PDB file of C-alpha atoms in Angstrom:
ATOM      1  CA  MET V  13      18.517  31.333  36.955  1.00 87.00           C
ATOM      2  CA  THR V  14      19.783  32.587  33.596  1.00 95.00           C
ATOM      3  CA  ARG V  15      20.011  30.293  30.791  1.00 98.00           C
ATOM      4  CA  ALA V  16      21.563  30.969  27.509  1.00 98.00           C
ATOM      5  CA  VAL V  17      21.744  29.044  24.254  1.00 98.00           C
ATOM      6  CA  CYS V  18      24.860  28.974  21.933  1.00 98.00           C
ATOM      7  CA  PRO V  19      23.732  27.579  18.655  1.00 97.00           C
ATOM      8  CA  GLY V  20      25.628  26.520  15.599  1.00 95.00           C
ATOM      9  CA  SER V  21      26.259  23.687  13.230  1.00 94.00           C
ATOM     10  CA  PHE V  22      29.558  22.828  14.895  1.00 96.00           C
ATOM     11  CA  ASP V  23      30.739  20.691  11.820  1.00 96.00           C
ATOM     12  CA  PRO V  24      33.065  19.969  13.583  1.00 97.00           C
ATOM     13  CA  VAL V  25      33.340  21.728  16.909  1.00 98.00           C
ATOM     14  CA  THR V  26      36.761  23.591  17.259  1.00 97.00           C
ATOM     15  CA  ASN V  27      38.872  24.930  20.043  1.00 97.00           C
ATOM     16  CA  GLY V  28      37.546  28.358  18.981  1.00 97.00           C
ATOM     17  CA  HIS V  29      33.948  27.127  19.732  1.00 97.00           C
ATOM     18  CA  LEU V  30      35.192  25.574  23.033  1.00 97.00           C
ATOM     19  CA  ASP V  31      36.722  29.031  24.034  1.00 97.00           C
ATOM     20  CA  ILE V  32      33.372  30.664  23.641  1.00 98.00           C
ATOM     21  CA  PHE V  33      31.437  27.787  25.437  1.00 98.00           C
ATOM     22  CA  GLY V  34      33.642  28.127  28.526  1.00 97.00           C
ATOM     23  CA  ARG V  35      33.560  31.943  28.593  1.00 97.00           C
ATOM     24  CA  ALA V  36      29.758  31.973  28.155  1.00 98.00           C
ATOM     25  CA  ALA V  37      29.337  29.330  30.694  1.00 98.00           C
ATOM     26  CA  ALA V  38      31.061  31.612  33.289  1.00 97.00           C
ATOM     27  CA  LEU V  39      28.406  34.252  32.405  1.00 97.00           C
ATOM     28  CA  PHE V  40      25.138  32.415  32.769  1.00 98.00           C
ATOM     29  CA  ASP V  41      24.023  29.735  35.217  1.00 98.00           C
ATOM     30  CA  GLU V  42      23.308  27.340  32.335  1.00 98.00           C
ATOM     31  CA  LEU V  43      24.535  27.271  28.789  1.00 98.00           C
ATOM     32  CA  ILE V  44      22.784  24.998  26.251  1.00 98.00           C
ATOM     33  CA  VAL V  45      25.133  24.208  23.087  1.00 98.00           C
ATOM     34  CA  ALA V  46      22.498  23.634  20.441  1.00 98.00           C
ATOM     35  CA  THR V  47      23.304  22.332  17.133  1.00 96.00           C
ATOM     36  CA  GLY V  48      20.827  22.331  14.175  1.00 89.00           C
ATOM     37  CA  THR V  49      19.806  19.082  13.052  1.00 77.00           C
ATOM     38  CA  ASN V  50      18.443  20.026   9.515  1.00 68.00           C
ATOM     39  CA  ILE V  51      19.316  16.876   7.695  1.00 65.00           C
ATOM     40  CA  SER V  52      18.613  18.712   4.295  1.00 63.00           C
ATOM     41  CA  LYS V  53      22.011  20.767   4.705  1.00 66.00           C
ATOM     42  CA  SER V  54      25.039  19.014   3.578  1.00 77.00           C
ATOM     43  CA  ARG V  55      27.379  18.346   6.456  1.00 91.00           C
ATOM     44  CA  LEU V  56      30.468  16.445   6.996  1.00 94.00           C
ATOM     45  CA  PHE V  57      29.184  14.891  10.011  1.00 95.00           C
ATOM     46  CA  ASP V  58      25.398  13.880  10.702  1.00 93.00           C
ATOM     47  CA  PRO V  59      23.444  15.400  13.637  1.00 92.00           C
ATOM     48  CA  ASP V  60      24.134  12.505  16.183  1.00 94.00           C
ATOM     49  CA  GLU V  61      27.936  12.629  15.316  1.00 96.00           C
ATOM     50  CA  ARG V  62      27.964  16.319  15.997  1.00 96.00           C
ATOM     51  CA  LEU V  63      25.882  15.771  19.216  1.00 97.00           C
ATOM     52  CA  GLU V  64      28.439  13.026  20.481  1.00 97.00           C
ATOM     53  CA  MET V  65      31.543  15.307  19.587  1.00 97.00           C
ATOM     54  CA  LEU V  66      29.998  18.286  21.419  1.00 98.00           C
ATOM     55  CA  SER V  67      29.039  16.281  24.385  1.00 97.00           C
ATOM     56  CA  GLU V  68      32.574  14.666  24.545  1.00 97.00           C
ATOM     57  CA  ALA V  69      34.192  18.173  24.089  1.00 97.00           C
ATOM     58  CA  CYS V  70      31.937  19.988  26.719  1.00 97.00           C
ATOM     59  CA  ALA V  71      32.208  17.077  29.300  1.00 97.00           C
ATOM     60  CA  ASP V  72      34.472  19.157  31.787  1.00 96.00           C
ATOM     61  CA  LEU V  73      31.910  22.246  31.820  1.00 97.00           C
ATOM     62  CA  PRO V  74      29.510  21.188  34.524  1.00 97.00           C
ATOM     63  CA  ASN V  75      26.813  23.819  33.664  1.00 98.00           C
ATOM     64  CA  VAL V  76      26.753  23.161  29.925  1.00 98.00           C
ATOM     65  CA  THR V  77      24.132  20.773  28.217  1.00 98.00           C
ATOM     66  CA  VAL V  78      24.263  19.875  24.521  1.00 98.00           C
ATOM     67  CA  MET V  79      20.995  19.495  22.639  1.00 98.00           C
ATOM     68  CA  GLY V  80      19.868  19.281  18.953  1.00 96.00           C
ATOM     69  CA  PHE V  81      17.181  21.399  17.529  1.00 96.00           C
ATOM     70  CA  ASP V  82      15.020  21.832  14.453  1.00 92.00           C
ATOM     71  CA  GLY V  83      13.622  25.260  13.100  1.00 91.00           C
ATOM     72  CA  LEU V  84      14.126  28.541  14.216  1.00 91.00           C
ATOM     73  CA  ILE V  85      16.654  29.135  17.183  1.00 93.00           C
ATOM     74  CA  VAL V  86      14.011  31.387  18.913  1.00 93.00           C
ATOM     75  CA  ASP V  87      11.391  28.614  19.032  1.00 94.00           C
ATOM     76  CA  PHE V  88      14.001  26.432  20.637  1.00 96.00           C
ATOM     77  CA  CYS V  89      14.778  29.397  23.178  1.00 96.00           C
ATOM     78  CA  ARG V  90      11.140  29.640  24.054  1.00 95.00           C
ATOM     79  CA  GLU V  91      11.226  25.734  24.591  1.00 96.00           C
ATOM     80  CA  VAL V  92      13.944  25.653  26.789  1.00 97.00           C
ATOM     81  CA  GLU V  93      13.228  28.920  28.555  1.00 96.00           C
ATOM     82  CA  ALA V  94      16.523  30.626  27.687  1.00 97.00           C
ATOM     83  CA  GLN V  95      16.884  34.352  28.038  1.00 96.00           C
ATOM     84  CA  ALA V  96      19.705  34.808  25.717  1.00 97.00           C
ATOM     85  CA  ILE V  97      21.578  33.599  22.625  1.00 98.00           C
ATOM     86  CA  VAL V  98      25.301  33.542  22.535  1.00 98.00           C
ATOM     87  CA  LYS V  99      27.294  34.016  19.493  1.00 97.00           C
ATOM     88  CA  GLY V 100      31.086  34.154  19.013  1.00 96.00           C
ATOM     89  CA  LEU V 101      32.434  36.794  16.941  1.00 96.00           C
ATOM     90  CA  ARG V 102      35.650  36.277  15.043  1.00 93.00           C
ATOM     91  CA  GLY V 103      35.746  39.802  13.417  1.00 91.00           C
ATOM     92  CA  GLY V 104      33.578  42.408  11.578  1.00 92.00           C
ATOM     93  CA  ASN V 105      32.373  40.114   9.033  1.00 92.00           C
ATOM     94  CA  ASP V 106      30.843  37.826  11.712  1.00 92.00           C
ATOM     95  CA  TYR V 107      29.254  40.998  13.231  1.00 94.00           C
ATOM     96  CA  GLU V 108      27.822  42.089   9.950  1.00 95.00           C
ATOM     97  CA  TYR V 109      26.266  38.677   9.413  1.00 93.00           C
ATOM     98  CA  GLU V 110      25.003  38.305  12.998  1.00 94.00           C
ATOM     99  CA  LEU V 111      23.619  41.580  13.775  1.00 96.00           C
ATOM    100  CA  PRO V 112      20.449  41.517  11.705  1.00 96.00           C
ATOM    101  CA  MET V 113      19.708  37.960  12.801  1.00 94.00           C
ATOM    102  CA  ALA V 114      20.202  39.215  16.563  1.00 96.00           C
ATOM    103  CA  GLN V 115      17.790  42.087  15.830  1.00 96.00           C
ATOM    104  CA  MET V 116      15.152  39.610  14.049  1.00 94.00           C
ATOM    105  CA  ASN V 117      15.388  37.320  17.068  1.00 92.00           C
ATOM    106  CA  ALA V 118      14.767  40.189  19.560  1.00 94.00           C
ATOM    107  CA  HIS V 119      11.994  41.337  17.369  1.00 93.00           C
ATOM    108  CA  LEU V 120      10.266  37.857  17.234  1.00 89.00           C
ATOM    109  CA  THR V 121      10.570  36.874  20.926  1.00 90.00           C
ATOM    110  CA  GLY V 122      12.568  39.438  23.020  1.00 90.00           C
ATOM    111  CA  VAL V 123      15.498  36.992  23.244  1.00 94.00           C
ATOM    112  CA  GLU V 124      18.657  39.039  23.496  1.00 95.00           C
ATOM    113  CA  THR V 125      21.772  38.013  21.638  1.00 97.00           C
ATOM    114  CA  VAL V 126      25.146  38.319  23.580  1.00 97.00           C
ATOM    115  CA  PHE V 127      28.132  38.593  21.265  1.00 97.00           C
ATOM    116  CA  VAL V 128      31.359  37.190  22.709  1.00 97.00           C
ATOM    117  CA  PRO V 129      34.482  37.897  21.013  1.00 95.00           C
ATOM    118  CA  THR V 130      36.838  35.227  20.230  1.00 93.00           C
ATOM    119  CA  THR V 131      40.254  35.023  22.020  1.00 94.00           C
ATOM    120  CA  ALA V 132      42.714  36.666  19.597  1.00 93.00           C
ATOM    121  CA  SER V 133      44.886  33.463  19.312  1.00 94.00           C
ATOM    122  CA  LEU V 134      41.762  31.642  17.775  1.00 93.00           C
ATOM    123  CA  GLY V 135      40.125  34.332  15.763  1.00 92.00           C
ATOM    124  CA  TYR V 136      41.205  32.608  12.497  1.00 93.00           C
ATOM    125  CA  VAL V 137      39.597  29.177  13.529  1.00 95.00           C
ATOM    126  CA  SER V 138      36.340  28.150  11.772  1.00 94.00           C
ATOM    127  CA  SER V 139      34.952  24.731  11.074  1.00 95.00           C
ATOM    128  CA  SER V 140      35.082  25.552   7.254  1.00 93.00           C
ATOM    129  CA  LEU V 141      38.828  26.322   7.345  1.00 95.00           C
ATOM    130  CA  VAL V 142      39.626  23.317   9.512  1.00 97.00           C
ATOM    131  CA  LYS V 143      37.774  20.977   7.126  1.00 96.00           C
ATOM    132  CA  GLU V 144      39.500  22.494   4.139  1.00 95.00           C
ATOM    133  CA  VAL V 145      43.087  22.403   5.577  1.00 96.00           C
ATOM    134  CA  ALA V 146      42.353  18.790   6.814  1.00 96.00           C
ATOM    135  CA  SER V 147      41.273  17.668   3.491  1.00 94.00           C
ATOM    136  CA  LEU V 148      44.386  19.001   1.964  1.00 94.00           C
ATOM    137  CA  GLY V 149      46.628  17.132   4.337  1.00 93.00           C
ATOM    138  CA  GLY V 150      47.341  19.953   6.621  1.00 95.00           C
ATOM    139  CA  ASP V 151      47.623  19.581  10.414  1.00 96.00           C
ATOM    140  CA  VAL V 152      44.717  20.759  12.346  1.00 97.00           C
ATOM    141  CA  SER V 153      45.578  19.010  15.548  1.00 96.00           C
ATOM    142  CA  GLY V 154      45.943  22.018  17.545  1.00 96.00           C
ATOM    143  CA  LEU V 155      42.732  23.452  16.325  1.00 97.00           C
ATOM    144  CA  VAL V 156      40.133  20.828  17.446  1.00 98.00           C
ATOM    145  CA  PRO V 157      39.884  18.565  20.492  1.00 97.00           C
ATOM    146  CA  ALA V 158      41.836  15.385  20.106  1.00 95.00           C
ATOM    147  CA  SER V 159      38.696  13.046  19.843  1.00 93.00           C
ATOM    148  CA  VAL V 160      37.329  15.620  16.920  1.00 97.00           C
ATOM    149  CA  HIS V 161      40.754  15.160  15.303  1.00 97.00           C
ATOM    150  CA  ASP V 162      40.509  11.679  15.073  1.00 95.00           C
ATOM    151  CA  ARG V 163      37.024  11.555  13.691  1.00 96.00           C
ATOM    152  CA  LEU V 164      37.774  14.304  11.234  1.00 97.00           C
ATOM    153  CA  THR V 165      40.861  12.690   9.760  1.00 95.00           C
ATOM    154  CA  ARG V 166      38.936   9.320   9.569  1.00 95.00           C
ATOM    155  CA  ARG V 167      35.929  10.949   7.848  1.00 95.00           C
ATOM    156  CA  ILE V 168      38.153  12.831   5.236  1.00 93.00           C
ATOM    157  CA  GLY V 169      40.020   9.393   4.608  1.00 88.00           C
ATOM    158  CA  GLU V 170      36.825   7.614   4.137  1.00 88.00           C
ATOM    159  CA  ARG V 171      35.752  10.359   1.469  1.00 82.00           C
ATOM    160  CA  ARG V 172      38.853   9.969  -0.150  1.00 81.00           C
ATOM    161  CA  THR V 173      38.767   6.370  -0.672  1.00 78.00           C
ATOM    162  CA  GLY V 174      34.816   6.328  -1.216  1.00 70.00           C
ATOM    163  CA  ALA V 175      34.468   4.166   1.756  1.00 59.00           C
TER     164      ALA V 175
END
């Protein structure tokens, strides 16, 4: 059985992420979508909220499991006996950023990284851009799952009012 891990912060999960999850799930017997739970980093959503959103968003992918992890992704891969790490690439900048990490991960544990290019129509979508556009009042409803959009607009509203 082949098992892969698709790690990320997913703050929030986007339709671009879902595209990668679905395509990676077709390549492996099992895909674990793993979000880092490092609470020292500033995120819009806490680890439990991100896990909830990911679980909801991945509910229709039967061979996808959602989990949180702390520390190095390669240690998590060892724990879950994953053979590969899946990383989505939007363009050359992502590749330049991800390649050294992939090489280090292979050096540390032998776990290979599989790069999956985004679908062209979603190549510009990132969590950071979605949060920025939403915080400025832009419509991001077509870029994130509906349940995520509801949480995102509510959280941004809370931040604006200081609630």
